XYZ file of N, CA and C in Angstrom:
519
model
N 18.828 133.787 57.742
C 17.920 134.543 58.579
C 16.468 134.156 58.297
N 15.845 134.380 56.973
C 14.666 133.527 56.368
C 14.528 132.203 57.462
N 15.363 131.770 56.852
C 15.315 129.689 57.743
C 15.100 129.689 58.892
N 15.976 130.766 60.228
C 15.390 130.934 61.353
C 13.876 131.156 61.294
N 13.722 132.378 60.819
C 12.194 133.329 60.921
C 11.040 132.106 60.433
N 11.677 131.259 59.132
C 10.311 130.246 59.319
C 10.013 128.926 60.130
N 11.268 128.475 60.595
C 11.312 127.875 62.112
C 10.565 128.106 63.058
N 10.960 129.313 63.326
C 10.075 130.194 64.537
C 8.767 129.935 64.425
N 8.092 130.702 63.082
C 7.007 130.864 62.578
C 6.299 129.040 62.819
N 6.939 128.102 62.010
C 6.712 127.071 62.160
C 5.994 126.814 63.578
N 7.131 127.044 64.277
C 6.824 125.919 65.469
C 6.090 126.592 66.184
N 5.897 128.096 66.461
C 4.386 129.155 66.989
C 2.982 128.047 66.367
N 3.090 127.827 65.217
C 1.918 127.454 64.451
C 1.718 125.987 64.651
N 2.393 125.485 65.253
C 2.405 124.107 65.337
C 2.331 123.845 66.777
N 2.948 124.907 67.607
C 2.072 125.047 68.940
C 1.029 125.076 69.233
N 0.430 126.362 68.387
C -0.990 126.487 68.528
C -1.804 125.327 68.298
N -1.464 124.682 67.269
C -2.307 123.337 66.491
C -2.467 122.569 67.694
N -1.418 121.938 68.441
C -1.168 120.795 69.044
C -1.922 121.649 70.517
N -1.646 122.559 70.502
C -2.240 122.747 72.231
C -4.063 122.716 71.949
N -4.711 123.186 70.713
C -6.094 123.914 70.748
C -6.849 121.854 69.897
N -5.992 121.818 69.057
C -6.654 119.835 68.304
C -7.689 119.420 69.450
N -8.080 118.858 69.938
C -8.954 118.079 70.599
C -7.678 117.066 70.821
N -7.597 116.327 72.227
C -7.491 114.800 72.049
C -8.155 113.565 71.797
N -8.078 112.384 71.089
C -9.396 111.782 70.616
C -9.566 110.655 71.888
N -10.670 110.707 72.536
C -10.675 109.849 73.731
C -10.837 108.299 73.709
N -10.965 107.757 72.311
C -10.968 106.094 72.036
C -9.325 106.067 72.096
N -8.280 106.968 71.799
C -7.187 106.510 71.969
C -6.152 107.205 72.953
N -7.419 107.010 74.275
C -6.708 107.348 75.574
C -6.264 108.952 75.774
N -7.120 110.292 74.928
C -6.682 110.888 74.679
C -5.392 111.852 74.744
N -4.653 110.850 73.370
C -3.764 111.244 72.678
C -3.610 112.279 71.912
N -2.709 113.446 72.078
C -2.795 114.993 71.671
C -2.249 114.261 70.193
N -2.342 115.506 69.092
C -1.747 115.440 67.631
C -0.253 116.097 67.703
N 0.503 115.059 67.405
C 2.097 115.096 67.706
C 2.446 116.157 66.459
N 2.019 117.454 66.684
C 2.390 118.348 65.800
C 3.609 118.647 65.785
N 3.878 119.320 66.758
C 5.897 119.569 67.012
C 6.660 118.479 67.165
N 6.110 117.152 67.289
C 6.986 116.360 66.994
C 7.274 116.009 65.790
N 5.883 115.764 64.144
C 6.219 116.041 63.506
C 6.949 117.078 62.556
N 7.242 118.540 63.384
C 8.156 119.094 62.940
C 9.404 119.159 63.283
N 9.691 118.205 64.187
C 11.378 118.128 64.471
C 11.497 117.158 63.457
N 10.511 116.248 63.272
C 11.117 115.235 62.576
C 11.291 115.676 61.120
N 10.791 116.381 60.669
C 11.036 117.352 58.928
C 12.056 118.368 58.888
N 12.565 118.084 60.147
C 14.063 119.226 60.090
C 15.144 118.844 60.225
N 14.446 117.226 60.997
C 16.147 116.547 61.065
C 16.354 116.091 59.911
N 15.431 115.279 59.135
C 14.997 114.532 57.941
C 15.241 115.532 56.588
N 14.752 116.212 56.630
C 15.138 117.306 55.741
C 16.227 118.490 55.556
N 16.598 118.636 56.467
C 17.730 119.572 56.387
C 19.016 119.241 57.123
N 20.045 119.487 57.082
C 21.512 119.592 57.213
C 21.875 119.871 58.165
N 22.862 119.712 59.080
C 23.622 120.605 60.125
C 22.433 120.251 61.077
N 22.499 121.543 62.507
C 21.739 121.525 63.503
C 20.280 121.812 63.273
N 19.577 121.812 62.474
C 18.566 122.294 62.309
C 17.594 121.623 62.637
N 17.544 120.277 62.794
C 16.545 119.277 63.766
C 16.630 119.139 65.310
N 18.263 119.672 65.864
C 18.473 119.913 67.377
C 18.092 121.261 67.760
N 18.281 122.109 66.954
C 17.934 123.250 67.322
C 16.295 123.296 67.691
N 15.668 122.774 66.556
C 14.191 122.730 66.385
C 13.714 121.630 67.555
N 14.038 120.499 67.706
C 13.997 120.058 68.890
C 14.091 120.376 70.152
N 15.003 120.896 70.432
C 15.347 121.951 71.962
C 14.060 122.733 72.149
N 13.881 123.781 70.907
C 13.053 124.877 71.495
C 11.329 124.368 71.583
N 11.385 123.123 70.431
C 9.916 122.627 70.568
C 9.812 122.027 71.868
N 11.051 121.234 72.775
C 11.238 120.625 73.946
C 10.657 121.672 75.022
N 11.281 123.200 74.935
C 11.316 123.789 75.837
C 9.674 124.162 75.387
N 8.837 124.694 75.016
C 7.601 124.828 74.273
C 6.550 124.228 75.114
N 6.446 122.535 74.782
C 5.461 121.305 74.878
C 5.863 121.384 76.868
N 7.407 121.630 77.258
C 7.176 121.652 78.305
C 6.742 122.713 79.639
N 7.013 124.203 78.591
C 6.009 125.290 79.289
C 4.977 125.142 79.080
N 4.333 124.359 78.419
C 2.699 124.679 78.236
C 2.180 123.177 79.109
N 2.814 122.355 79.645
C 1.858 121.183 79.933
C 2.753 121.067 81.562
N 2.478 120.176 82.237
C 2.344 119.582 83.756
C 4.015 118.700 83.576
N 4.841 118.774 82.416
C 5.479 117.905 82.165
C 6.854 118.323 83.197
N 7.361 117.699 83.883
C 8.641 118.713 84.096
C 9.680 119.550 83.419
N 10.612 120.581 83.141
C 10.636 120.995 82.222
C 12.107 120.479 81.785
N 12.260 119.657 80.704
C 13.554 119.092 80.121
C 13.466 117.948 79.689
N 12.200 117.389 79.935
C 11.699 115.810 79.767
C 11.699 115.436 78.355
N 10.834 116.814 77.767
C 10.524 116.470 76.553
C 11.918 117.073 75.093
N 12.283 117.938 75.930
C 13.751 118.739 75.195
C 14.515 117.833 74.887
N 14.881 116.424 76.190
C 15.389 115.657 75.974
C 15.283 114.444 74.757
N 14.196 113.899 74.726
C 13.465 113.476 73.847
C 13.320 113.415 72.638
N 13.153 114.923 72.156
C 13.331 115.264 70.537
C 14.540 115.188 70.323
N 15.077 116.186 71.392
C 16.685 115.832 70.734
C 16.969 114.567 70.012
N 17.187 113.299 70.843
C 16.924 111.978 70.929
C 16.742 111.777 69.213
N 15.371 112.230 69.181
C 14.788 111.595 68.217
C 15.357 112.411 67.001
N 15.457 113.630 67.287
C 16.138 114.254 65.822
C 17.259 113.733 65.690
N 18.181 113.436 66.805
C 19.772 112.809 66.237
C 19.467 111.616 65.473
N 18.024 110.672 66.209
C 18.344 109.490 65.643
C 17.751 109.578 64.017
N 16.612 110.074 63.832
C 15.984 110.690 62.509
C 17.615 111.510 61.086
N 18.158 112.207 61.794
C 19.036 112.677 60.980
C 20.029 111.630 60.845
N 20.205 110.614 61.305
C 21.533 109.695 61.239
C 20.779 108.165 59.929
N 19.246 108.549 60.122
C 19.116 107.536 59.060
C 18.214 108.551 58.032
N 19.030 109.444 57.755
C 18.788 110.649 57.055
C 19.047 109.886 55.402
N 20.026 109.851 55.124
C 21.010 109.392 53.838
C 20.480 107.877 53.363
N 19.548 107.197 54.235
C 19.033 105.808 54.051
C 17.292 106.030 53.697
N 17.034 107.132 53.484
C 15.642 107.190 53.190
C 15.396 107.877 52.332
N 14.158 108.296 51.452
C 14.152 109.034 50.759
C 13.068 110.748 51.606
N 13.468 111.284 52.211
C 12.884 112.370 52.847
C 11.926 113.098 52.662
N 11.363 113.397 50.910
C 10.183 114.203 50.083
C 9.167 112.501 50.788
N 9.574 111.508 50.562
C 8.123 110.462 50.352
C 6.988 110.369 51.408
N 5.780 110.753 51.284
C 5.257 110.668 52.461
C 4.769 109.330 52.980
N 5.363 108.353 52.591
C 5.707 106.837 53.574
C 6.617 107.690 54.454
N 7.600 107.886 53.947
C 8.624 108.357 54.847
C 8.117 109.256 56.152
N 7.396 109.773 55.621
C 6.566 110.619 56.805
C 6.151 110.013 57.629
N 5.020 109.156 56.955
C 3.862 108.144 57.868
C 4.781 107.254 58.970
N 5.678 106.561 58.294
C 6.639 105.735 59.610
C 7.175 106.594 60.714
N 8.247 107.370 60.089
C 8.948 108.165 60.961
C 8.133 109.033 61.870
N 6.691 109.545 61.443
C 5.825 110.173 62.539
C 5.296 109.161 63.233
N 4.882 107.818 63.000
C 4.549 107.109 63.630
C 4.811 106.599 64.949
N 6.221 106.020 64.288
C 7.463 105.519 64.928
C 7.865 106.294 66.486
N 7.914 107.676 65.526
C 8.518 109.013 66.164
C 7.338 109.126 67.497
N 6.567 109.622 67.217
C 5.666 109.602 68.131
C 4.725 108.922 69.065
N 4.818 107.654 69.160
C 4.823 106.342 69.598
C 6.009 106.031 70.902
N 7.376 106.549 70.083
C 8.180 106.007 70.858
C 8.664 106.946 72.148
N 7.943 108.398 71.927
C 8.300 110.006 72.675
C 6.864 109.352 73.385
N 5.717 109.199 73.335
C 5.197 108.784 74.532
C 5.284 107.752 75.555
N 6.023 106.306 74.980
C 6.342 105.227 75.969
C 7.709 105.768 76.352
N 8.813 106.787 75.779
C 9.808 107.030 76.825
C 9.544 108.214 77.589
N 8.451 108.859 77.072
C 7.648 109.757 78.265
C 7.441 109.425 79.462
N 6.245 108.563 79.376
C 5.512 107.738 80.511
C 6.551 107.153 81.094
N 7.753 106.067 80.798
C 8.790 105.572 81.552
C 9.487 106.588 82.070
N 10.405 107.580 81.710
C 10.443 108.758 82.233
C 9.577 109.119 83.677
N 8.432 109.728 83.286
C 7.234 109.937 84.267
C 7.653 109.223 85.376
N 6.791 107.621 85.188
C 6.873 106.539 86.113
C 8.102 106.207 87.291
N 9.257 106.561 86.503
C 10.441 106.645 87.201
C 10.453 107.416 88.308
N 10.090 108.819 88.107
C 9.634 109.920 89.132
C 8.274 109.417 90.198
N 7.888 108.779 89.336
C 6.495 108.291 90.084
C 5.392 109.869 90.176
N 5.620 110.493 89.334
C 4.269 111.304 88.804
C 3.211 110.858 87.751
N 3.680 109.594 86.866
C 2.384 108.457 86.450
C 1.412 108.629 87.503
N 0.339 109.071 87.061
C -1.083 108.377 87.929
C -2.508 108.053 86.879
N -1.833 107.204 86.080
C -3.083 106.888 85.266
C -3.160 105.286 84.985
N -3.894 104.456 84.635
C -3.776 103.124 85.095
C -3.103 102.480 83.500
N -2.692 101.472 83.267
C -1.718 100.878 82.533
C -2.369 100.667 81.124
N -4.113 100.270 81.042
C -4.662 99.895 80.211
C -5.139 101.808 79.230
N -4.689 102.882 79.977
C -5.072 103.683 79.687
C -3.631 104.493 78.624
N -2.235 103.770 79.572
C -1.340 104.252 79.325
C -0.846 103.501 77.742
N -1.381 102.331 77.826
C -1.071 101.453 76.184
C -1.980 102.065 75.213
N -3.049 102.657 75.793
C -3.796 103.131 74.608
C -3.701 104.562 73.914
N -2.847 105.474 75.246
C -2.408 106.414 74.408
C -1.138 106.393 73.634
N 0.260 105.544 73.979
C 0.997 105.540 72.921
C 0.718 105.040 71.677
N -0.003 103.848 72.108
C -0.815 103.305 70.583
C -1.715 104.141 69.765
N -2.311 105.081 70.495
C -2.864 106.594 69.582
C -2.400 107.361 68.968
N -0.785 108.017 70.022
C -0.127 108.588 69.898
C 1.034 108.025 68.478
N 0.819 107.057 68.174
C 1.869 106.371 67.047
C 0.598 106.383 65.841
N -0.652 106.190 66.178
C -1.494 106.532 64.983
C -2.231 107.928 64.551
N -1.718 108.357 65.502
C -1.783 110.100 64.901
C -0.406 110.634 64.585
N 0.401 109.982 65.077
C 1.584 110.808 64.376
C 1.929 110.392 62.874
N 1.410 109.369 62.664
C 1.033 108.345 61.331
C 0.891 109.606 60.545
N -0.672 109.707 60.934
C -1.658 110.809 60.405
C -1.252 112.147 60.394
N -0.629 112.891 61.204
C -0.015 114.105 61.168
C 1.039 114.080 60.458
N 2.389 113.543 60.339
C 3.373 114.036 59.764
C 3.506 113.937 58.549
N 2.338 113.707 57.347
C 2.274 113.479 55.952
C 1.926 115.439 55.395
N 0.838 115.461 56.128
C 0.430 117.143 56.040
C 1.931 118.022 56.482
N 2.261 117.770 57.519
C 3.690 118.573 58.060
C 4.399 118.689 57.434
N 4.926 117.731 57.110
C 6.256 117.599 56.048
C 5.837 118.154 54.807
N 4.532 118.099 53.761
C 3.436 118.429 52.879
C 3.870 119.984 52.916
N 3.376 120.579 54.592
C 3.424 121.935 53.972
C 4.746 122.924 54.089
N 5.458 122.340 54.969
C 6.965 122.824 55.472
C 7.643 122.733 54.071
N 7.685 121.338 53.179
C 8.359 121.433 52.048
C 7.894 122.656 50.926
N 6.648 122.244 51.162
C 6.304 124.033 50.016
C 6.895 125.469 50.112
N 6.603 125.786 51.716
C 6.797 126.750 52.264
C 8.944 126.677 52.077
N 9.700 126.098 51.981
C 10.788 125.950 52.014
C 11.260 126.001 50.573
N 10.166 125.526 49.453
C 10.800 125.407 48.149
C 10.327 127.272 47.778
N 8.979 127.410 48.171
C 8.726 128.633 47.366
C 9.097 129.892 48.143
N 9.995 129.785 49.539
C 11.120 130.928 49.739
C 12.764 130.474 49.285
N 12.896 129.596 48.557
C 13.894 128.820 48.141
C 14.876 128.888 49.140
N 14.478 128.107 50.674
C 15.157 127.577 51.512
C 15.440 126.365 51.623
N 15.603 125.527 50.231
C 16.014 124.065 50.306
C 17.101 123.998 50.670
N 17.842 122.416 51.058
C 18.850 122.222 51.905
C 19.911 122.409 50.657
N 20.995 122.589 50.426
C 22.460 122.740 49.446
C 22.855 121.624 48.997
N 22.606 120.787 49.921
C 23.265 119.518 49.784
C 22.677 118.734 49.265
N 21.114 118.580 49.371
C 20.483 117.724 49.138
C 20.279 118.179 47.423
N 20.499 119.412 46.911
C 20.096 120.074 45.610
C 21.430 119.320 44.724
N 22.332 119.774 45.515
C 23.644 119.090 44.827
C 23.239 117.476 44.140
N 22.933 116.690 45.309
C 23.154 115.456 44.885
C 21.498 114.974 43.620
N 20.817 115.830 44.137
C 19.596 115.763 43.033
C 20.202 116.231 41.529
N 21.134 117.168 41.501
C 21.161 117.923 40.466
C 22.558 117.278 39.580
N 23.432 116.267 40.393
C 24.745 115.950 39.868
C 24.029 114.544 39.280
């Protein structure tokens, strides 16, 4: 029940962040992939559904609050949390390299299958040199964001002692 309630809590707070940040306009302004770096610290970090779950509702979230149609982006995280949790066991998850790529990566790759998405519909209306410069923003702020994310989600998770079971096991055997 805890783990829900700081989910919730989470991703309210990580709404707020990402809707109120500024976008920075040298890189096509590109929003701060806040909820994306928190799907990615739930698939990455914890067990079971807890990166789809967190994905879905951040999906449904990013797409009530913006022009996006609504399922575009639900789709997406999902996406990215399955693929994040499947090279779960091949990384080390506390490292914040681990962060820096996977937010990078992560968020880089949710705006060029955005925009293709988009384009498909033909609701793109922004010109091409504008559209390379925000995923290329969008992959260097998610760089930059998901080191703090993961930073404070892990605290907040060790000092209500909501760490994952599994992951304690294999630390502790």
């Amino acid at each position: 029940m805890m783990f829900g309630m700081l989910m919730g809590i989470s991703m309210l707070v990580a709404l707020l962040l990402q809707a109120h940040l500024p976008g920075i306009t040298l890189l096509g302004g590109a929003r701060w992939p806040v909820l994306c770096s928190l799907v990615l610290y739930y698939a990455l970090n914890h067990h079971g559904v807890a990166g789809a779950v967190c994905a879905f509702a951040c999906g449904l979230l990013i797409d009530s609050l913006s022009l996006v149609p609504l399922g575009y982006s639900g789709l997406l995280l999902c996406l990215m949390a399955l693929s994040a949790g499947a090279c779960r066991k091949h990384v080390l998850p506390e490292a914040m390299v681990t962060a820096s790529v996977f937010g990078g990566l992560g968020a880089g790759l949710y705006a060029l299958l955005l925009y293709a998405m988009l384009a498909n519909q033909g609701v793109q209306g922004v010109s091409l040199g504008v559209v390379v410069a925000r995923i290329a923003g969008s992959g260097v702020l998610g760089a930059i964001t998901a080191p703090p994310v993961f930073f404070v989600l892990a605290r907040l998770h060790r000092a209500l002692e909501l760490g994952d079971k599994e992951a304690q096991h294999r630390v502790n055997a």
